[in-house]
Coordinates of C-alpha atoms and ligand atoms in Angstrom, one line a residue:
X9 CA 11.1 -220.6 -88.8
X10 CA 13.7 -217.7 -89.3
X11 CA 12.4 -214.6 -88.6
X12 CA 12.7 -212.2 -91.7
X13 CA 14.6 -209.0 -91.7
X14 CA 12.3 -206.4 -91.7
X15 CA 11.6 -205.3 -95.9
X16 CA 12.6 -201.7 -95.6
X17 CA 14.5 -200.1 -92.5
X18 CA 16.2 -196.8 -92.1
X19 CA 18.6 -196.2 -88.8
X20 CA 18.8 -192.5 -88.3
X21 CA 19.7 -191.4 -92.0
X22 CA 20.2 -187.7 -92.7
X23 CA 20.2 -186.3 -96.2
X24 CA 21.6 -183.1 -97.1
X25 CA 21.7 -181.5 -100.4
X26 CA 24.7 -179.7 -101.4
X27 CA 24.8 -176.7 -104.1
X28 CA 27.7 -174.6 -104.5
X29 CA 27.7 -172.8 -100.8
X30 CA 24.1 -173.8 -100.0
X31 CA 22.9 -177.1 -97.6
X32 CA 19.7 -178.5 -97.4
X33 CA 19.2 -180.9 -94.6
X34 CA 15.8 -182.2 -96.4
X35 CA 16.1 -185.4 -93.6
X36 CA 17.5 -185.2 -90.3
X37 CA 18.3 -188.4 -88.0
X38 CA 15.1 -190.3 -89.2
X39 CA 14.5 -193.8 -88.2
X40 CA 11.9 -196.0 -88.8
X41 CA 11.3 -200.2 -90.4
X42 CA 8.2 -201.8 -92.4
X43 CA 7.6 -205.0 -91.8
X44 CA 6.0 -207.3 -94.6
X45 CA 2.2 -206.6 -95.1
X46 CA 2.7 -203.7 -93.4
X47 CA 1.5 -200.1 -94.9
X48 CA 2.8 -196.9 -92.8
X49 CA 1.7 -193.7 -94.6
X50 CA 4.1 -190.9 -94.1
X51 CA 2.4 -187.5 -93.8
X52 CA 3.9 -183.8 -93.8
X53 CA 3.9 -180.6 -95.6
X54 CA 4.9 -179.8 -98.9
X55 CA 9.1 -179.3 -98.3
X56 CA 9.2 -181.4 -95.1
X57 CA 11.5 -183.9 -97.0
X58 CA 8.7 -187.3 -97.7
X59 CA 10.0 -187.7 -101.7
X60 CA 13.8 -187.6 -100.5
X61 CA 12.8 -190.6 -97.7
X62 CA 10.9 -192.4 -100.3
X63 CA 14.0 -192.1 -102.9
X64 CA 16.1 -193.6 -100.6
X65 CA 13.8 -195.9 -99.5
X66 CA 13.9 -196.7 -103.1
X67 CA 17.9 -197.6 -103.5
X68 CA 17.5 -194.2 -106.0
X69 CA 19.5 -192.3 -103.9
X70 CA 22.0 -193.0 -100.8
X71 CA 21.6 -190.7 -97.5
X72 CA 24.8 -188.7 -96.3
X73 CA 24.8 -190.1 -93.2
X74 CA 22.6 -193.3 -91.4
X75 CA 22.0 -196.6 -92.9
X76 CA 19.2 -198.2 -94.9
X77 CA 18.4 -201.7 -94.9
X78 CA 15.6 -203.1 -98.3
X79 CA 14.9 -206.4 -97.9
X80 CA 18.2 -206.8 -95.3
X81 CA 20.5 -205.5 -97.8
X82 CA 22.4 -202.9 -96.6
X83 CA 22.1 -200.2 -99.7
X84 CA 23.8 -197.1 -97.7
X85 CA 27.2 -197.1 -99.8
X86 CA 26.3 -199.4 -102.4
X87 CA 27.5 -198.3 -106.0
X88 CA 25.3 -197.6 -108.4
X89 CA 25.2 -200.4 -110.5
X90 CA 24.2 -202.4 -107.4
X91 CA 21.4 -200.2 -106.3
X92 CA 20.2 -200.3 -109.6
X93 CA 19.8 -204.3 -109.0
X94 CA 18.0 -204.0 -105.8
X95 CA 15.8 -201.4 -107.3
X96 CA 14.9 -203.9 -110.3
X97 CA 14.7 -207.0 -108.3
X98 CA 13.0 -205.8 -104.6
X99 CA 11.3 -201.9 -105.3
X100 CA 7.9 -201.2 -106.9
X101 CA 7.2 -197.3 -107.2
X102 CA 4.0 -195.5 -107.6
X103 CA 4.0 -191.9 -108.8
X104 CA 1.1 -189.0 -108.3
X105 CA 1.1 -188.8 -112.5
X106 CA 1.2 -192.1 -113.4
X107 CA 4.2 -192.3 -115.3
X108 CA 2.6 -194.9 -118.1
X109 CA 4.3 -195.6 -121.4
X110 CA 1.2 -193.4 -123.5
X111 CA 1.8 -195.6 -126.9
X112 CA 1.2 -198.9 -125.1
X113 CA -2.1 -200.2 -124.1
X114 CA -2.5 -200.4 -120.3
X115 CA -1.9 -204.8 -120.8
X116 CA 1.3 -203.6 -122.6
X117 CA 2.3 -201.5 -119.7
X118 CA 2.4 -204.3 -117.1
X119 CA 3.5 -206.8 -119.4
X120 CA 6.7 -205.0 -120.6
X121 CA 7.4 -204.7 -116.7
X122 CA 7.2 -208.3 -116.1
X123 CA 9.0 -209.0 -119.3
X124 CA 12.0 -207.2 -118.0
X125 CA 11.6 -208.9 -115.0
X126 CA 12.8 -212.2 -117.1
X127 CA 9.1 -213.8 -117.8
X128 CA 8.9 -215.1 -121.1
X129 CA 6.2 -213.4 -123.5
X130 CA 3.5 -215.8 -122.5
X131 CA 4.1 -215.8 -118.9
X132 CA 4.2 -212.2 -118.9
X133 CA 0.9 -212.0 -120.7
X134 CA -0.8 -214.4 -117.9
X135 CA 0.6 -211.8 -115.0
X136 CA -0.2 -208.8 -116.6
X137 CA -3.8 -210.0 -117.2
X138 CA -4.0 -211.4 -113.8
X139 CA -2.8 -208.3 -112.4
X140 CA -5.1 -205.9 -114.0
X141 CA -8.2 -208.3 -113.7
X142 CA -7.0 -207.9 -109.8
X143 CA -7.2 -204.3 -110.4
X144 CA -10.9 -204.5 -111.9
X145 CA -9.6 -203.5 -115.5
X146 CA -10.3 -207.0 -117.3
X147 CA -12.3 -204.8 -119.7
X148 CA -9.7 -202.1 -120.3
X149 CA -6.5 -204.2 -120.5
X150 CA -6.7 -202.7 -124.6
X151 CA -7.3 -199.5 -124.0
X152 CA -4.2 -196.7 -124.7
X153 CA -3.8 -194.5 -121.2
X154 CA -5.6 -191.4 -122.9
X155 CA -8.7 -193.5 -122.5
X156 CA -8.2 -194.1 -119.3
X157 CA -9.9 -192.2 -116.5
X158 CA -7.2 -190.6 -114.0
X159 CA -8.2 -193.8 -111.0
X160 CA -8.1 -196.3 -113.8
X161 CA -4.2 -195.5 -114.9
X162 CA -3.4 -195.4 -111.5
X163 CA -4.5 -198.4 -110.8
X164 CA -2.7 -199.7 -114.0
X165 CA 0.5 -198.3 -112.7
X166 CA -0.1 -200.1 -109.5
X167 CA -0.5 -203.2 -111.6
X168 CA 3.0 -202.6 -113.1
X169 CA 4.6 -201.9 -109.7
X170 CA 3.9 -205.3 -108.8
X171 CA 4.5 -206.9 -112.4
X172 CA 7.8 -208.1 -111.2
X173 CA 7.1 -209.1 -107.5
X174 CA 8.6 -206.3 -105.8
X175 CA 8.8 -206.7 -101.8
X176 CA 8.6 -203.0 -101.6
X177 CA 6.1 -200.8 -103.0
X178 CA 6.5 -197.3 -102.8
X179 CA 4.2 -194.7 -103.2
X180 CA 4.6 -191.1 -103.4
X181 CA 1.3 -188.5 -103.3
X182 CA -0.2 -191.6 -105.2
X183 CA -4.0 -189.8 -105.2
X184 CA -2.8 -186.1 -105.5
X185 CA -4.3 -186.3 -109.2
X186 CA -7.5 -187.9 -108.3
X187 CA -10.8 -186.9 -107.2
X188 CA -11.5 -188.3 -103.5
X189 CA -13.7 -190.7 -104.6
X190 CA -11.3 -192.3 -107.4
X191 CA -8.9 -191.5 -104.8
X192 CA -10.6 -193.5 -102.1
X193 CA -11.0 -196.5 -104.3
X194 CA -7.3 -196.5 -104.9
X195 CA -6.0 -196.4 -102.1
X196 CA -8.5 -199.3 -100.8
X197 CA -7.5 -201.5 -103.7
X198 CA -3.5 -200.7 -103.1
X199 CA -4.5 -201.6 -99.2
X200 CA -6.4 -205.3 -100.2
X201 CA -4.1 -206.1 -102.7
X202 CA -0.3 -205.1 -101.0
X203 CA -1.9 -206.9 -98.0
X204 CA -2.9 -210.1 -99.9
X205 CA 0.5 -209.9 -101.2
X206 CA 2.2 -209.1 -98.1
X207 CA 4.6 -206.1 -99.4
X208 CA 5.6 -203.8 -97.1
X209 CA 4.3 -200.6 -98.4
X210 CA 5.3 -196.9 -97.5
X211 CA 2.9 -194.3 -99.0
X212 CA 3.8 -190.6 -98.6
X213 CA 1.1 -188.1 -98.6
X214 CA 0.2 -184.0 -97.7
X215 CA -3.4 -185.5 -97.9
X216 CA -4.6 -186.6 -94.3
X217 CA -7.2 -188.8 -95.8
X218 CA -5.0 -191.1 -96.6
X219 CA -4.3 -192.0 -92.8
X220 CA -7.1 -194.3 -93.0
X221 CA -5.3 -196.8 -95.2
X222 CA -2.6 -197.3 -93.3
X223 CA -1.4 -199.4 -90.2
X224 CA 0.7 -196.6 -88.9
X225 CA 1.1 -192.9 -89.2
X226 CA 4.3 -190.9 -89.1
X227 CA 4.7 -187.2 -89.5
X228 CA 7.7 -185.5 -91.0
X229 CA 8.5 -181.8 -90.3
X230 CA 11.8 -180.0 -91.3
X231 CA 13.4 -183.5 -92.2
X232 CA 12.8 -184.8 -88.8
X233 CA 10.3 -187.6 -88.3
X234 CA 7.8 -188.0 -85.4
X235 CA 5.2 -190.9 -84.4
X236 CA 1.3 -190.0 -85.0
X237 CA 0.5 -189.9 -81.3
X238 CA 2.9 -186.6 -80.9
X239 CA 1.6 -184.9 -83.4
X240 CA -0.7 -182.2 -82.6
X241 CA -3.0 -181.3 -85.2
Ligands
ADP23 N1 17.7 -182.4 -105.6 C1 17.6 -181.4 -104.6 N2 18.6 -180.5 -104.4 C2 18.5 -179.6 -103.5 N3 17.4 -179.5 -102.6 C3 16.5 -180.4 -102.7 C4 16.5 -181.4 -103.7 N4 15.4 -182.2 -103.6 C5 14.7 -181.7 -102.6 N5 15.3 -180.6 -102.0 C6 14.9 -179.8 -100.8 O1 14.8 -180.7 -99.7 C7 13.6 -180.4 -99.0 C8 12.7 -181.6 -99.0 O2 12.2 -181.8 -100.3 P1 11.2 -183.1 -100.6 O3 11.9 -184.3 -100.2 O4 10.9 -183.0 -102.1 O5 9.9 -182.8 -99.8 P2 8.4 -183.2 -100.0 O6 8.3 -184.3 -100.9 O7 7.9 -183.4 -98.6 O8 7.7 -182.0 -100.6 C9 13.0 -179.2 -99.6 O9 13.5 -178.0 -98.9 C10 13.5 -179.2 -101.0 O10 13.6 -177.9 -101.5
MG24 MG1 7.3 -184.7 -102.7

């Protein structure tokens, strides 16, 4: 058997932000791969540049300099009507607030994911129910998100990030709106269920309990990326 490419690989990508006279170098020569059912939690401070690695991670935005491999695509100078494909074909996301459609009802919200995804209605019905009976929320799948508790939309949203079979899920400060407890139970499910699955998963965090889910641990600081075993506390 082949071996496959690794599903998400960065090779010393830098990211600087440009206003008028003023740089930010929010990522500085950072290199790192996730391998399928694989989840690497990226941990830093507030600033230290995990949301601009998860974006283009995500095929959302391309680095200044470095390359970035999703799925063994080479995305660094694509144009944006092809990262837009890889995005909707190979990248789940997972946001801290949830980001649901409010007027649907959480079965809605997965199935107009998978619908996009080119699943007919009733095929999209039978994944989003599957999904959200994965999930534990066989008795919500009705329910609008304002009846939701916080852990039970976010485990709908996780739901619609895998509604169209990404290879990649990404997650960024996906329990910073929950209690630990809800928080705890997220972040196990997400673990099970991207394992099961086998995505390669990156989830970035401030939150050091989130270490615990993951396979591997890297710290970012200033832009700059270092492996868990460096980092003193
Ligand atoms: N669109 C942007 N334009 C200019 N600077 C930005 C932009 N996005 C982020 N930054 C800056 O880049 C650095 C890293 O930000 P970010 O990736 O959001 O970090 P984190 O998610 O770890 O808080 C910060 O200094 C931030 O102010
Ligand atoms: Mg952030």
């Amino acid at each position: 058997m082949q071996d496959r490419p690794p599903i998400l690989k960065l090779d010393a990508v830098s990211k600087i932000y440009r206003s008028g006279e003023f740089e930010v170098k929010a990522l500085d020569n950072v290199s790192f791969q996730v391998n399928g059912g694989e989840i690497v939690a990226v941990m830093g401070p507030s600033g230290s540049g995990k949301t601009t690695l998860l974006t283009i991670a995500g095929a959302l935005l391309r680095p200044s300099v470095g390359r970035v491999h999703v799925c063994g695509i080479d995305v660094s100078e694509m144009s944006e009507g092809d990262l837009a494909s890889v995005r909707r074909t190979k990248v789940g996301f997972i946001y801290q607030s949830f980001n649901l459609l409010e007027a649907l009802s959480a079965l809605e919200n997965v199935v107009i994911v998978s619908q996009n995804h080119g699943h007919d209605k009733q095929t999209a019905d039978e994944r989003a129910r599957d999904l959200l009976e994965m999930f534990g929320l066989g008795h919500r799948m009705h329910a609008l998100p304002k009846k939701l508790s916080d852990g039970e939309k976010q485990r709908v949203a996780i739901a619609r990030a895998l509604a169209k079979d990404p290879e990649l899920l990404l997650a960024d400060e996906p329990t910073a709106n929950l209690d630990s407890k809800r928080g705890h139970e997220v972040m196990e499910l997400l673990r099970q269920k991207a394992m099961e699955l086998h995505k390669g998963v990156v989830v970035v965090s401030h939150d050091n309990r989130i270490r615990q889910f993951a396979d591997r641990v890297v710290w970012l600081e200033d832009g700059r990326l270092r492996d868990d075993e460096t980092h003193s506390v």
